[in-house]
Coordinates of C-alpha atoms and ligand atoms in Angstrom, one line a residue:
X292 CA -102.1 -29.0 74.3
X293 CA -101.9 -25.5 76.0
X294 CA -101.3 -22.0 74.4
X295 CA -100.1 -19.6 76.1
X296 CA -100.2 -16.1 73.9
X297 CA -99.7 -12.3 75.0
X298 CA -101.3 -9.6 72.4
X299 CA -99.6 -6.5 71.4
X300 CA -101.1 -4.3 73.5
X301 CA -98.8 -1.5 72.2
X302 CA -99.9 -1.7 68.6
X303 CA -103.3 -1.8 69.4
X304 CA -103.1 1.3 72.3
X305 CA -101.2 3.3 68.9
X306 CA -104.7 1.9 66.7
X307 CA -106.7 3.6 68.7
X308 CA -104.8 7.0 68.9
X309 CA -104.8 6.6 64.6
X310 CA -108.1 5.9 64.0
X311 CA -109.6 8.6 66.6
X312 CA -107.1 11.2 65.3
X313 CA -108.9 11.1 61.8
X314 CA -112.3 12.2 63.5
X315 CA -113.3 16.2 64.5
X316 CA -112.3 16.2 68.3
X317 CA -116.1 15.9 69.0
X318 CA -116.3 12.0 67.6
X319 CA -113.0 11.2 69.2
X320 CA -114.3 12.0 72.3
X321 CA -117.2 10.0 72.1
X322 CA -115.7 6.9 70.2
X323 CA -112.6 6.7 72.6
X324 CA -114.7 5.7 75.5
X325 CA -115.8 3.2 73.0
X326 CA -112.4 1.5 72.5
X327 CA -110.1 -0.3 74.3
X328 CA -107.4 -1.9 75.3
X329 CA -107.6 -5.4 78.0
X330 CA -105.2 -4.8 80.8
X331 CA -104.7 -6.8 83.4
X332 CA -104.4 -4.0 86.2
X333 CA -107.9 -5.4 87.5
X334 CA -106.6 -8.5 88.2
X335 CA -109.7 -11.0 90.3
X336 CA -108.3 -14.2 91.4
X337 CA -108.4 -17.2 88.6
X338 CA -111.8 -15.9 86.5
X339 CA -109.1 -13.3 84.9
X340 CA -109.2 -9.6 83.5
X341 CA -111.9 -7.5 84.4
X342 CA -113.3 -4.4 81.6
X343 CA -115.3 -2.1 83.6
X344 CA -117.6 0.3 82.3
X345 CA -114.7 2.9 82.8
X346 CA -112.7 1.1 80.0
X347 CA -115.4 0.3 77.6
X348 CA -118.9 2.3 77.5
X349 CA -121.7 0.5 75.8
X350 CA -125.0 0.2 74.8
X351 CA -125.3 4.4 73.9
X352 CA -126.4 5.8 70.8
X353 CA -124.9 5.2 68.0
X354 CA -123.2 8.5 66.5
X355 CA -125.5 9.4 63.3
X356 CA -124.0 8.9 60.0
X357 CA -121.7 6.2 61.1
X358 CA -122.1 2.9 59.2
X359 CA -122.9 1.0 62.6
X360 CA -123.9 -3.0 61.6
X361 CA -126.8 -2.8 64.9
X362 CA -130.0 -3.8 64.1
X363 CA -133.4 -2.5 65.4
X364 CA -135.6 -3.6 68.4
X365 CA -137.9 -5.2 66.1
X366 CA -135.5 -7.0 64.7
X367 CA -134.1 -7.8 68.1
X368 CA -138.1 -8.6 69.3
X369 CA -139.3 -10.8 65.5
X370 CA -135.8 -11.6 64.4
X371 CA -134.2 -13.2 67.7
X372 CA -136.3 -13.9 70.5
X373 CA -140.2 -14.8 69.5
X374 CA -139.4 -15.3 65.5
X375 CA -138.5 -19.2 66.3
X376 CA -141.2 -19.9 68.0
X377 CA -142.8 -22.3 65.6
X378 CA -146.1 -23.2 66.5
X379 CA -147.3 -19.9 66.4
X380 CA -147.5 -16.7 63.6
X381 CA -145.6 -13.4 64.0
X382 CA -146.7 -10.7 62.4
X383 CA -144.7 -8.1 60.9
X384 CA -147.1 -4.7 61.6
X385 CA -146.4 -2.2 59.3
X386 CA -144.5 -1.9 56.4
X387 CA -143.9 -4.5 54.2
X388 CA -140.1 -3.5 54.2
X389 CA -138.7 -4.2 57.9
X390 CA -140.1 -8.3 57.7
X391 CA -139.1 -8.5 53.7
X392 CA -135.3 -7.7 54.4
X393 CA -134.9 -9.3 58.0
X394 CA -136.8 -12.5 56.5
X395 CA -135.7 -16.0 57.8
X396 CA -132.1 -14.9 58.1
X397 CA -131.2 -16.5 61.4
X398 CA -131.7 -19.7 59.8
X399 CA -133.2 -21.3 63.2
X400 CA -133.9 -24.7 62.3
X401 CA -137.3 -26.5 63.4
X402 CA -139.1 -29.8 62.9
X403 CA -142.8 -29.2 61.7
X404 CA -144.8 -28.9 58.6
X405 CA -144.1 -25.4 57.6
X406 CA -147.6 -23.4 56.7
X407 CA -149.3 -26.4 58.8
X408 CA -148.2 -26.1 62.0
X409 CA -145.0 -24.5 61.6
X410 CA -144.6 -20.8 60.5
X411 CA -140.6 -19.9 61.2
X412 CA -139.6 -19.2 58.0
X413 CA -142.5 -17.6 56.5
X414 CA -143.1 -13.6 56.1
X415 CA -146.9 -12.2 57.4
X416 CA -147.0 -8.9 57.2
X417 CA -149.8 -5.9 57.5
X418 CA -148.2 -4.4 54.3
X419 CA -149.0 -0.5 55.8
X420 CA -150.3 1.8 52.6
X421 CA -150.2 5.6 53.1
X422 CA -153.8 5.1 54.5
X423 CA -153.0 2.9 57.0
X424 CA -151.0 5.9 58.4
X425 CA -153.0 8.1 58.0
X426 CA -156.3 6.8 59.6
X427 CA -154.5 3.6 61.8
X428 CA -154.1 0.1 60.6
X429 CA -156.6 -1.6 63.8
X430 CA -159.1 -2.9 61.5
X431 CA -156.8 -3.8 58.5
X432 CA -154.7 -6.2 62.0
X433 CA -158.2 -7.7 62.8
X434 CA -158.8 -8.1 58.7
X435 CA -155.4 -10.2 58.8
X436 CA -155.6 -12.0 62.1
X437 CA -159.3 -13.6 60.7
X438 CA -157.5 -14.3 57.7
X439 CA -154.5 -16.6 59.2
X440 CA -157.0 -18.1 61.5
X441 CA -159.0 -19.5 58.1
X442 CA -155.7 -20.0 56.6
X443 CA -153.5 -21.3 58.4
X444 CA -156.0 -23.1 61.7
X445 CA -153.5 -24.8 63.3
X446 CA -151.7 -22.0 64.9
X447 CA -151.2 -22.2 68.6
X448 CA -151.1 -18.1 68.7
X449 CA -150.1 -14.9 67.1
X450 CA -147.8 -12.4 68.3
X451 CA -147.9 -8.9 66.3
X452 CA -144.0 -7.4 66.2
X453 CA -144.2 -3.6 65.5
X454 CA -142.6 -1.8 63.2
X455 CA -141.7 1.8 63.9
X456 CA -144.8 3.5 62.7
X457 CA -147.1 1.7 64.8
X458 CA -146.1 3.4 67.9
X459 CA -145.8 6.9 65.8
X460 CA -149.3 6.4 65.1
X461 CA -150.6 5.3 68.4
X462 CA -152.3 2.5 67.0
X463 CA -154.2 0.4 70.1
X464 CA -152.6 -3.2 69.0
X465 CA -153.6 -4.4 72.7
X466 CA -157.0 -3.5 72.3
X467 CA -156.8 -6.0 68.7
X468 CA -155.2 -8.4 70.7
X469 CA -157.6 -8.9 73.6
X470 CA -160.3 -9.0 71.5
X471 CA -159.2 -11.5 69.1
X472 CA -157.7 -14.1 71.6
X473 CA -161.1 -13.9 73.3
X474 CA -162.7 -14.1 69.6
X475 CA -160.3 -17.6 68.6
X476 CA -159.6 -18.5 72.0
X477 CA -155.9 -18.0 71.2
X478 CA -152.7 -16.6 72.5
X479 CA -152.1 -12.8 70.8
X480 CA -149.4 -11.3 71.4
X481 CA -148.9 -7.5 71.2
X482 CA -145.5 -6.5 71.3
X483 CA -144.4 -2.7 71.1
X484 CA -141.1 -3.4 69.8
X485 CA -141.2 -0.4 67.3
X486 CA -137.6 -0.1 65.6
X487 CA -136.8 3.2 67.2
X488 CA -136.8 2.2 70.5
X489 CA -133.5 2.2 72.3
X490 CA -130.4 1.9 71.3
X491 CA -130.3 -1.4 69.3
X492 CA -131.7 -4.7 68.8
X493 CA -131.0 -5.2 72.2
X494 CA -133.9 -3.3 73.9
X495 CA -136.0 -5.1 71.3
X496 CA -134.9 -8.1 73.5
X497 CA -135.9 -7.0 76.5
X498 CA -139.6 -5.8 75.6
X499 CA -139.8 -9.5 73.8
X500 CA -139.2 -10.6 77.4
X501 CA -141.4 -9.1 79.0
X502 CA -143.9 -9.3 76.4
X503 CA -143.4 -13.3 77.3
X504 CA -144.2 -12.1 81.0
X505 CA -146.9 -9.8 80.7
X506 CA -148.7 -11.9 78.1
X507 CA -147.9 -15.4 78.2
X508 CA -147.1 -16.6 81.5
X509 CA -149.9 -17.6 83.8
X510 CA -152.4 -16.9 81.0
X511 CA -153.4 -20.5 80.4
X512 CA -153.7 -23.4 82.4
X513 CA -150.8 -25.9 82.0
X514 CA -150.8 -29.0 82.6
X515 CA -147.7 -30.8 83.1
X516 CA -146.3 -33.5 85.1
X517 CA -142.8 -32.3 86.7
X518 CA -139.6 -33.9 87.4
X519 CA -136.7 -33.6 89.7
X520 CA -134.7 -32.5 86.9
X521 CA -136.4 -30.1 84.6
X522 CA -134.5 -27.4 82.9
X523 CA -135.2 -25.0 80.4
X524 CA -132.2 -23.9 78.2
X525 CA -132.7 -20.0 77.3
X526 CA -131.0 -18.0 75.1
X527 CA -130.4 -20.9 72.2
X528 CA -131.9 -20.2 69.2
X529 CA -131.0 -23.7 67.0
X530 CA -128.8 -21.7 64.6
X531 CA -128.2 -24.5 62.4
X532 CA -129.0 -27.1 64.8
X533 CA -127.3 -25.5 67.6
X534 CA -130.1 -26.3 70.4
X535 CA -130.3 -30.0 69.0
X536 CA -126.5 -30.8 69.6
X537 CA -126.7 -28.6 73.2
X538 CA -129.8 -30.8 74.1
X539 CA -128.1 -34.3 73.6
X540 CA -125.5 -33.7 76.2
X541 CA -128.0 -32.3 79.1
X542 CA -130.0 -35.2 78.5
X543 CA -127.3 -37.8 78.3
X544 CA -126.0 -36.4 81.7
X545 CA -129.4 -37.4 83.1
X546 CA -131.7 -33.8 82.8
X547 CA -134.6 -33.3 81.0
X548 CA -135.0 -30.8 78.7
X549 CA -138.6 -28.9 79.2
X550 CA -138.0 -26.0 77.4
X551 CA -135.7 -24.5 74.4
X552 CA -136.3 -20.3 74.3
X553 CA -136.5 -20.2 71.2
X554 CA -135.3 -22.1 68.9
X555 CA -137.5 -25.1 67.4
X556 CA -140.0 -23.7 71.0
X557 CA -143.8 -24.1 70.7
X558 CA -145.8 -21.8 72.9
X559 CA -146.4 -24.9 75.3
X560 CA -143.1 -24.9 76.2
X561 CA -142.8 -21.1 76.7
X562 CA -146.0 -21.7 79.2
X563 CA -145.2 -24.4 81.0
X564 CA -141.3 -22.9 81.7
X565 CA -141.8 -21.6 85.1
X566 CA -142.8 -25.6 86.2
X567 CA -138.8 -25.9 85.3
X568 CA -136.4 -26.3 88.3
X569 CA -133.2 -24.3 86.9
X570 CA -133.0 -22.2 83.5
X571 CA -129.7 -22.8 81.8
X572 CA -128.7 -19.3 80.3
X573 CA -127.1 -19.4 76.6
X574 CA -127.4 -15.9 75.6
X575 CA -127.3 -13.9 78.7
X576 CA -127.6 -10.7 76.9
X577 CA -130.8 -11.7 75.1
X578 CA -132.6 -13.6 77.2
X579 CA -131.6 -12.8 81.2
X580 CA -134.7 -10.7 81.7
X581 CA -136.8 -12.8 82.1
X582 CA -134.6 -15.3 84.0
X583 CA -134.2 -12.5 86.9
X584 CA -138.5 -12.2 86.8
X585 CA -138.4 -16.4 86.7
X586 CA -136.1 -16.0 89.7
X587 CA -137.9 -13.4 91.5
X588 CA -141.5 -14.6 90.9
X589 CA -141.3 -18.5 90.8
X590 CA -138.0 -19.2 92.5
X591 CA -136.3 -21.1 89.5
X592 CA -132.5 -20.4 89.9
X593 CA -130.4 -19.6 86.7
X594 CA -127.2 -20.6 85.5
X595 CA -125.3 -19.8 82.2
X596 CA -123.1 -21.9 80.3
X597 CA -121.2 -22.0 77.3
X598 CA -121.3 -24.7 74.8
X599 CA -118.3 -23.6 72.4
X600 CA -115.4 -25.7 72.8
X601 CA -114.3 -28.4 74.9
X602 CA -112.7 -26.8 77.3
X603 CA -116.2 -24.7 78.1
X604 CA -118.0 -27.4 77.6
X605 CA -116.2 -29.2 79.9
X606 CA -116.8 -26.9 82.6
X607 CA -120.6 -26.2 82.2
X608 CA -121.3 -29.9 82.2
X609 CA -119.5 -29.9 85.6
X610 CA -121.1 -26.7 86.9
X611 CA -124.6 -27.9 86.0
X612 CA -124.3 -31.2 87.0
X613 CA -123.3 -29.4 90.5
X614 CA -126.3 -28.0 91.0
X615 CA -128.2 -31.6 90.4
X616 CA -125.8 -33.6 93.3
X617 CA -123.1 -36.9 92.8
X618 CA -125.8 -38.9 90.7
X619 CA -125.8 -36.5 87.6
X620 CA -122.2 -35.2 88.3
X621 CA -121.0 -38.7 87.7
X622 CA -123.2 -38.9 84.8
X623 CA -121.5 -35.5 83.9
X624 CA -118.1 -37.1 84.0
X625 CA -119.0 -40.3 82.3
X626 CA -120.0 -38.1 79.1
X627 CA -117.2 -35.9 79.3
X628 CA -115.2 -39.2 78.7
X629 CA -117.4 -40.7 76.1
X630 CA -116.8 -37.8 73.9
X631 CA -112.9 -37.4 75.0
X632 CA -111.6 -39.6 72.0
X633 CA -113.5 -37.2 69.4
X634 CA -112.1 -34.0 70.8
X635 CA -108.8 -35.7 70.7
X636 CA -109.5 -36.5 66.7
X637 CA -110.2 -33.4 66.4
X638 CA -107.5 -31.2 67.9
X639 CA -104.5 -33.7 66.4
X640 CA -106.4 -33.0 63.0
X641 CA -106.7 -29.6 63.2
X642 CA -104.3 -27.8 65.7
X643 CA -101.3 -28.2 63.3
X644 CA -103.4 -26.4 60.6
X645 CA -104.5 -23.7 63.0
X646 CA -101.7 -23.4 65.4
X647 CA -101.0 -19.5 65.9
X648 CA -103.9 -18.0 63.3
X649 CA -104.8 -14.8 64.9
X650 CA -108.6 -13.7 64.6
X651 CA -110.7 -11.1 65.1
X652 CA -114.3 -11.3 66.3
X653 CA -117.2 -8.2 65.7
X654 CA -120.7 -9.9 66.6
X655 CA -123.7 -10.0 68.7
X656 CA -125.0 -11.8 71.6
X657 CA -122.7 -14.0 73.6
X658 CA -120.1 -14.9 70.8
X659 CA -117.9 -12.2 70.8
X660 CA -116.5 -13.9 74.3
X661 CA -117.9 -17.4 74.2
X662 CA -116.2 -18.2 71.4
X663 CA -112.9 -17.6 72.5
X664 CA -112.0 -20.5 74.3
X665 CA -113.3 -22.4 71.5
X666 CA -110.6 -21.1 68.8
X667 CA -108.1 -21.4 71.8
X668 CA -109.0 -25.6 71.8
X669 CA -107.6 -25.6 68.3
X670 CA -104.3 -23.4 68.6
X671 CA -105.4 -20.3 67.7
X672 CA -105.6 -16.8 69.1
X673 CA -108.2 -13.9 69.8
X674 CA -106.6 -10.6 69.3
X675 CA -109.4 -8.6 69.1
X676 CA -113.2 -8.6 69.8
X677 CA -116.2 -6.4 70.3
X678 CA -119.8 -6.3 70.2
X679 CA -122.5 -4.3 68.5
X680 CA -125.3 -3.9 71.4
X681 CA -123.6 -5.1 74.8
X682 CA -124.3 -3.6 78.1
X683 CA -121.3 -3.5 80.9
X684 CA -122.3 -7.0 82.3
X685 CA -121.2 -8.2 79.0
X686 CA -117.7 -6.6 78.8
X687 CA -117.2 -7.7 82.6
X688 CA -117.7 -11.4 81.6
X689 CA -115.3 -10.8 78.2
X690 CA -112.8 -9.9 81.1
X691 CA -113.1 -13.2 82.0
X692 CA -112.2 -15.0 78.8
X693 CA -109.7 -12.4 76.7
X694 CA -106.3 -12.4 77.2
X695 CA -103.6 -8.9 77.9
X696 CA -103.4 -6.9 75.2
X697 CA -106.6 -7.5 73.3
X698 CA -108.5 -5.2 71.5
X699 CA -111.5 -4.1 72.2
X700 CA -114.2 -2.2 70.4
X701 CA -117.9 -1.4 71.3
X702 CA -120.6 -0.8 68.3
X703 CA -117.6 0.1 66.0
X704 CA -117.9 2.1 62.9
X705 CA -117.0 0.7 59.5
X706 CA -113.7 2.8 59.3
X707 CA -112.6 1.9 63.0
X708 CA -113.2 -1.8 61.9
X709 CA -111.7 -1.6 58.2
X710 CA -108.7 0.1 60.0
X711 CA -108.3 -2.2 62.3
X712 CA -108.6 -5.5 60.2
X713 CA -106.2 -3.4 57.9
X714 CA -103.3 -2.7 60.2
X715 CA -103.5 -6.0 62.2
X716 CA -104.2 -8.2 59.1
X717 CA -105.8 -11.2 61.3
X718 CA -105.2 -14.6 59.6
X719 CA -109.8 -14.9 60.4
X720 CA -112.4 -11.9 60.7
X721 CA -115.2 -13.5 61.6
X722 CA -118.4 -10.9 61.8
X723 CA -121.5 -10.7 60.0
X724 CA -122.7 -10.3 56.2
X725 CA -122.1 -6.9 55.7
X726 CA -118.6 -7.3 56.9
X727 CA -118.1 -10.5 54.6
X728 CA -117.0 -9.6 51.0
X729 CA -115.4 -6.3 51.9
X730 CA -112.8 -8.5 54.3
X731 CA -112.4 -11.1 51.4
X732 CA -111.9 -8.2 49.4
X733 CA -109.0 -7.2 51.4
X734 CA -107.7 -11.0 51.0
X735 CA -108.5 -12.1 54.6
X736 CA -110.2 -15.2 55.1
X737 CA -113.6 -14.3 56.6
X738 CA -116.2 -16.4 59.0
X739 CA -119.9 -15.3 58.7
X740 CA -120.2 -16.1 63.0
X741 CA -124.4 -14.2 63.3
X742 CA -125.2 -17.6 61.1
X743 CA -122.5 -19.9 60.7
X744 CA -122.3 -19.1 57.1
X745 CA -124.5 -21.3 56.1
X746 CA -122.7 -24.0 58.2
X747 CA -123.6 -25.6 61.7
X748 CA -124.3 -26.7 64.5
X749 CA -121.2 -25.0 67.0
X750 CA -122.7 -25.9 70.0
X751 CA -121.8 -29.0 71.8
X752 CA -118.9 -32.0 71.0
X753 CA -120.5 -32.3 67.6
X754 CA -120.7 -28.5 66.5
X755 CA -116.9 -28.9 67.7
X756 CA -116.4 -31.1 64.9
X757 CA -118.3 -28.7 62.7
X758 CA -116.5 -25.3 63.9
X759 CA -112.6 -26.8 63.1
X760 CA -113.6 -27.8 59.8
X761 CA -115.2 -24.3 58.7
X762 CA -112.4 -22.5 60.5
X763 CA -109.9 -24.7 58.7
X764 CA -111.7 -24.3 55.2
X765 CA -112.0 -20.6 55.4
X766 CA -108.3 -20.1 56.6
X767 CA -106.6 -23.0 54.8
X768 CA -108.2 -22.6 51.5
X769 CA -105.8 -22.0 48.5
X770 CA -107.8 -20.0 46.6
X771 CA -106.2 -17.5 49.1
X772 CA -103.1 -18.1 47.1
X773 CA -104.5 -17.9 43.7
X774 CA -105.3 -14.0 43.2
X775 CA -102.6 -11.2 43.8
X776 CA -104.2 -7.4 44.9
X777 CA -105.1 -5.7 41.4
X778 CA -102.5 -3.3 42.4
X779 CA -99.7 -5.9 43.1
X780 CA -100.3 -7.2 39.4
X781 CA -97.2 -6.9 37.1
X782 CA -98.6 -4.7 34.3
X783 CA -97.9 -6.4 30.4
X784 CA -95.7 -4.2 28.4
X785 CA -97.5 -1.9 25.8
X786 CA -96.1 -4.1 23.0
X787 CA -96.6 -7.4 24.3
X788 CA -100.2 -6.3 24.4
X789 CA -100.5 -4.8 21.3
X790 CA -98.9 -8.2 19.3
X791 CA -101.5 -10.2 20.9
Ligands
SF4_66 S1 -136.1 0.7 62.4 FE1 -138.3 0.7 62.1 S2 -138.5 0.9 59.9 FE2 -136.4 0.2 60.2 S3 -136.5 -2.1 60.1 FE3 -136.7 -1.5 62.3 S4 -139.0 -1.4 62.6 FE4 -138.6 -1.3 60.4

């Protein structure tokens, strides 16, 4: 089945105008660049719609007082990129605070005995105290790093993830680090991804990167027997089991899977990546750093992909098997097949209960235009998207998968986004928590899409499976039908009241 959908780009050109007209001329200036509208006057060949940086600006400050929903870059350092890595403890340096609230919400799932030789989903942290500030928190790190080593022995390594003061205070965290991994023989891990660096979480990413560079790779001696089809998939952080369904299909298409950055990752596998002969890129945005210095420095050629969807998973399996020759392409083609009958149990289930639902994406990452193709397998359509921390590569690739006419908005404010949702009144939102109850609120059926709501795997021909039912719960749910707007409620006469 094929669907073939145009977006008002009208309405959503006259959004814009509304919502910027309620801001003093300043903030309209800056937001417009912000917002958008997708055209298709940059028309290149058959990969679509292009968004240049003239029609979207991105990854700029965020205007003060605004209710933006980006994180910071130790969130985007702990919380995304070296927080899954299982075999080793990630210390939260500084206030108790930053690792308390960001704790274990990413849900990246692991095999391992957790406080034995797993540590994702607990909370270290320095706890700072006003003295700590005041005369520098070096000895309390080396107080706490001989602590988890009699603690908790079977650590493969620490890395320490700073919090904002840290860097205010200037505390020497590689000086700690050097001397304990001599000390324990261990991998330590400074990385100086204090919150108020950058813009957003995303710069957090970048220093978690080359933290991985600077202090990881080449550090050790690996030892590792290589094969002809190694890969390491980046970017895939086994959000509910994401990397596990992801990994079935590159290994039944005949590669083997060396390396998963980060989800369920030990620190061998994050040393012995550069033995890999192609890295398979998830989450560009996150993760493409250090895929450029793996390029650069050991030759290993990237590639992304996108697992959401048939029809994208389809076409990654194709393009990866490419790189690999005729005996995995055929391989390739043989699993496409295999899993052919459950797509086609799927869509006939589903695409009559989804046919035409409009939704609106606001999220992180890759999935504001991975996802798309994904809710187009199953009838529906994307008429608007955004991102909270995307740089101009990433609005040049959404070019690629959003149709004319959609809206587009770059770290939007609450208002923009409660205006937007208002007007349009999308049959799905789906953004994260703090975006949740007050869309429910509103009566709009509502997709937690950072975490799958509690929900998962998406990736690969089983998360398939998994996405079309969620999507179908959330939408066709009658509890939808069961509460009227407290102002649309009939109000009981006086004296029907009172003879109660
Ligand atoms: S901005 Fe600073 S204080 Fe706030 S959560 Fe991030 S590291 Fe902690």
């Amino acid at each position: 089945m094929s669907l073939d959908y145009e977006n008002d780009s009208a309405l959503h050109e006259e959004l814009i105008t509304q919502v910027l007209s309620q801001y003093p001329h300043k903030a309209a200036k800056r937001r417009q660049k912000h917002l958008s509208v997708a055209t298709d006057r940059e028309e290149v060949g058959e990969e679509g719609l292009t968004i240049s940086e003239c029609d979207v600006k991105s990854n700029i400050k965020s205007i003060p007082g605004v209710m933006t929903i980006r994180g910071c870059a130790y969130a985007g350092s702990k919380g995304v990129v070296w927080g899954p890595v299982k075999d080793m403890v990630h210390v939260s340096h500084g206030p108790v605070g930053c690792g308390q609230y960001s704790w274990s919400q990413r849900r990246n799932y692991y095999v391992g005995t957790t406080g034995v030789d797993t540590f994702v989903t607990m909370q270290f942290t320095s706890d700072f105290q006003e003295k700590d500030i005041v005369f520098g928190g070096d000895k309390k790190l080396e107080k706490i790093i001989d602590e988890i080593e009699e603690l908790f022995p079977l650590n493969k390594g620490l890395t320490i993830q700073s919090e904002c003061p840290i860097g205010l205070i200037g505390d020497d965290i590689e000086a700690v680090s050097r001397k304990k991994a001599k000390e324990y023989e261990k991998t330590i891990v400074p990385v100086r991804c204090e919150g108020f660096r950058g813009v957003s979480q995303s710069l957090g990413h970048h220093i978690a990167n080359d933290a991985i560079r600077d202090w990881v790779f080449g550090k050790a001696e690996v030892e590792f027997e290589t094969g002809a089809y190694d890969v390491n998939v980046v970017g895939d952080y086994n959000i509910g089991g994401d990397a596990w369904a992801s990994r079935i299909l590159l290994e039944e298409i005949g590669l083997r899977v060396v390396g998963n950055w980060s989800g369920d990752a030990t620190l061998a596998e994050v040393e012995r990546a550069p033995k890999a002969k192609l890295n398979l890129i998830h989450c560009y945005r996150s993760m493409n750093y250090i895929c450029r210095h793996m390029e650069e420095k050991y030759g290993i050629p990237w590639m992304e992909y996108n697992f959401f969807g048939p029809s994208q998973i389809e076409a990654s399996l194709r393009k990866i098997a490419k790189h690999f020759g005729p005996a995995i392409e055929e391989r390739a083609e043989r699993v496409i097949a295999k899993y052919q009958p459950l797509v086609d149990d799927v869509v006939d289930k589903y695409w009559p209960r989804l046919q035409g639902k409009r939704v609106m994406l606001y999220v992180g990452g890759l999935r504001p235009r991975h996802v798309v193709t994904a809710y187009e397998d199953l009838g529906m359509q994307i008429v608007g998207t955004g991102y909270e921390f995307a740089h101009n590569d990433d609005y040049q690739r959404t070019g690629h998968y959003v149709k004319k006419g959609t809206l587009i908005y770059d770290d939007a404010t609450s208002y923009e986004l409660d205006k937007f949702i208002e007007r349009i009144r999308p049959d799905l939102v789906g953004s994260g928590i703090k975006e949740k109850y007050p869309v429910q609120k509103m009566g709009i059926p509502f997709r937690q899409m950072h975490s799958w709501d509690y929900s998962g795997p998406y990736h690969g021909y089983d998360g398939f499976a998994i996405f079309a039912r969620d999507m179908d719960l959330a939408i066709n749910n009658p509890v939808w039908d069961l509460y009227d707007a407290p102002w649309k409620k009939v109000r009981a006469p006086a004296a029907a009241v009172a003879a109660e």
